[in-house]
Structure formats: structure tokens, C-alpha cells
PDB file of C-alpha atoms in Angstrom:
ATOM      1  CA  MET A   1      -1.315  15.778  -1.497  1.00 61.00           C
ATOM      2  CA  ARG A   2      -1.429  14.627  -5.105  1.00 76.00           C
ATOM      3  CA  ALA A   3      -4.049  12.253  -6.485  1.00 79.00           C
ATOM      4  CA  THR A   4      -1.469   9.444  -6.592  1.00 76.00           C
ATOM      5  CA  GLN A   5      -0.654   9.977  -2.902  1.00 79.00           C
ATOM      6  CA  VAL A   6      -4.349   9.985  -1.989  1.00 82.00           C
ATOM      7  CA  ILE A   7      -4.876   6.725  -3.917  1.00 81.00           C
ATOM      8  CA  GLY A   8      -1.879   5.172  -2.145  1.00 79.00           C
ATOM      9  CA  VAL A   9      -3.242   6.180   1.276  1.00 84.00           C
ATOM     10  CA  ILE A  10      -6.704   4.816   0.398  1.00 84.00           C
ATOM     11  CA  ILE A  11      -5.199   1.475  -0.700  1.00 80.00           C
ATOM     12  CA  PHE A  12      -3.168   1.320   2.508  1.00 80.00           C
ATOM     13  CA  ILE A  13      -6.227   2.036   4.690  1.00 82.00           C
ATOM     14  CA  CYS A  14      -8.254  -0.590   2.794  1.00 79.00           C
ATOM     15  CA  ILE A  15      -5.478  -3.181   3.330  1.00 77.00           C
ATOM     16  CA  MET A  16      -5.362  -2.405   7.046  1.00 76.00           C
ATOM     17  CA  GLY A  17      -9.148  -2.608   7.279  1.00 78.00           C
ATOM     18  CA  ILE A  18      -9.285  -5.935   5.447  1.00 72.00           C
ATOM     19  CA  SER A  19      -6.482  -7.419   7.541  1.00 69.00           C
ATOM     20  CA  ILE A  20      -8.230  -6.358  10.766  1.00 69.00           C
ATOM     21  CA  THR A  21     -11.799  -7.373   9.823  1.00 70.00           C
ATOM     22  CA  THR A  22     -10.866 -10.739   8.307  1.00 67.00           C
ATOM     23  CA  ASP A  23      -9.244 -12.898  10.955  1.00 67.00           C
ATOM     24  CA  MET A  24      -6.065 -13.453   8.972  1.00 60.00           C
ATOM     25  CA  SER A  25      -3.086 -14.719  10.898  1.00 62.00           C
ATOM     26  CA  TRP A  26       0.153 -12.838  10.218  1.00 60.00           C
ATOM     27  CA  ARG A  27       1.849 -16.255  10.060  1.00 66.00           C
ATOM     28  CA  ASP A  28      -0.369 -17.273   7.143  1.00 69.00           C
ATOM     29  CA  TRP A  29       1.520 -17.095   3.830  1.00 70.00           C
ATOM     30  CA  SER A  30      -1.618 -16.000   1.944  1.00 72.00           C
ATOM     31  CA  TYR A  31      -1.818 -12.950   4.239  1.00 70.00           C
ATOM     32  CA  TRP A  32       1.659 -11.842   3.151  1.00 74.00           C
ATOM     33  CA  ALA A  33       0.998 -12.792  -0.479  1.00 78.00           C
ATOM     34  CA  PHE A  34      -1.958 -10.376  -0.368  1.00 77.00           C
ATOM     35  CA  ILE A  35      -0.553  -7.640   1.894  1.00 77.00           C
ATOM     36  CA  ALA A  36       3.021  -7.310   0.595  1.00 80.00           C
ATOM     37  CA  PRO A  37       2.281  -6.342  -3.057  1.00 83.00           C
ATOM     38  CA  ALA A  38      -0.579  -4.042  -2.052  1.00 82.00           C
ATOM     39  CA  ALA A  39       1.488  -2.339   0.653  1.00 80.00           C
ATOM     40  CA  LEU A  40       4.363  -1.959  -1.799  1.00 83.00           C
ATOM     41  CA  LEU A  41       2.018  -0.454  -4.397  1.00 82.00           C
ATOM     42  CA  SER A  42       0.553   2.020  -1.903  1.00 80.00           C
ATOM     43  CA  GLY A  43       4.068   2.964  -0.749  1.00 80.00           C
ATOM     44  CA  VAL A  44       5.158   3.596  -4.331  1.00 82.00           C
ATOM     45  CA  LEU A  45       2.064   5.708  -5.000  1.00 78.00           C
ATOM     46  CA  ILE A  46       2.560   7.736  -1.806  1.00 76.00           C
ATOM     47  CA  SER A  47       6.251   8.413  -2.510  1.00 79.00           C
ATOM     48  CA  TYR A  48       5.740   8.986  -6.254  1.00 74.00           C
ATOM     49  CA  ASN A  49       6.683  12.490  -7.313  1.00 68.00           C
ATOM     50  CA  PRO A  50       6.357  13.238 -11.045  1.00 67.00           C
ATOM     51  CA  ASN A  51       8.210  16.552 -10.652  1.00 69.00           C
ATOM     52  CA  LYS A  52      11.329  14.851  -9.320  1.00 66.00           C
ATOM     53  CA  ARG A  53      13.910  14.107 -11.997  1.00 62.00           C
ATOM     54  CA  LYS A  54      15.620  10.716 -12.099  1.00 61.00           C
ATOM     55  CA  GLY A  55      18.934  10.574 -10.295  1.00 55.00           C
ATOM     56  CA  GLU A  56      17.942  13.027  -7.572  1.00 48.00           C
TER      57      GLU A  56
END
């Protein structure tokens, strides 16, 4: 696990924790406005591999 992957996992866990503890409805647009970019960011960080060359 690289530092970037660890950060991504931490962000993801924090998002899940926030979404569970705050009674946000999944139908609420503000929930998705908050969750989507953060989930995307954590996914990018988790899958980020600096050793991989572009085009592979």
C-alpha cells in the first residue's frame, strides 16, 4: 500500500462514516454533491500508480 492509496482509503472511510452518522437521505442532492467528488477522489488515489507509464 502506497501513501496515496492509504489516503484514498482514509477519505473513503471518512465519507462512509459521515454519511452513516449524519442522517442524510440518498435522495438528497446535497448528499450526492458531497459524496460523488469525494468518492471519485478516493478512487483516483487508491488506483493511482506512479510507476505505471501512460498508455498501459
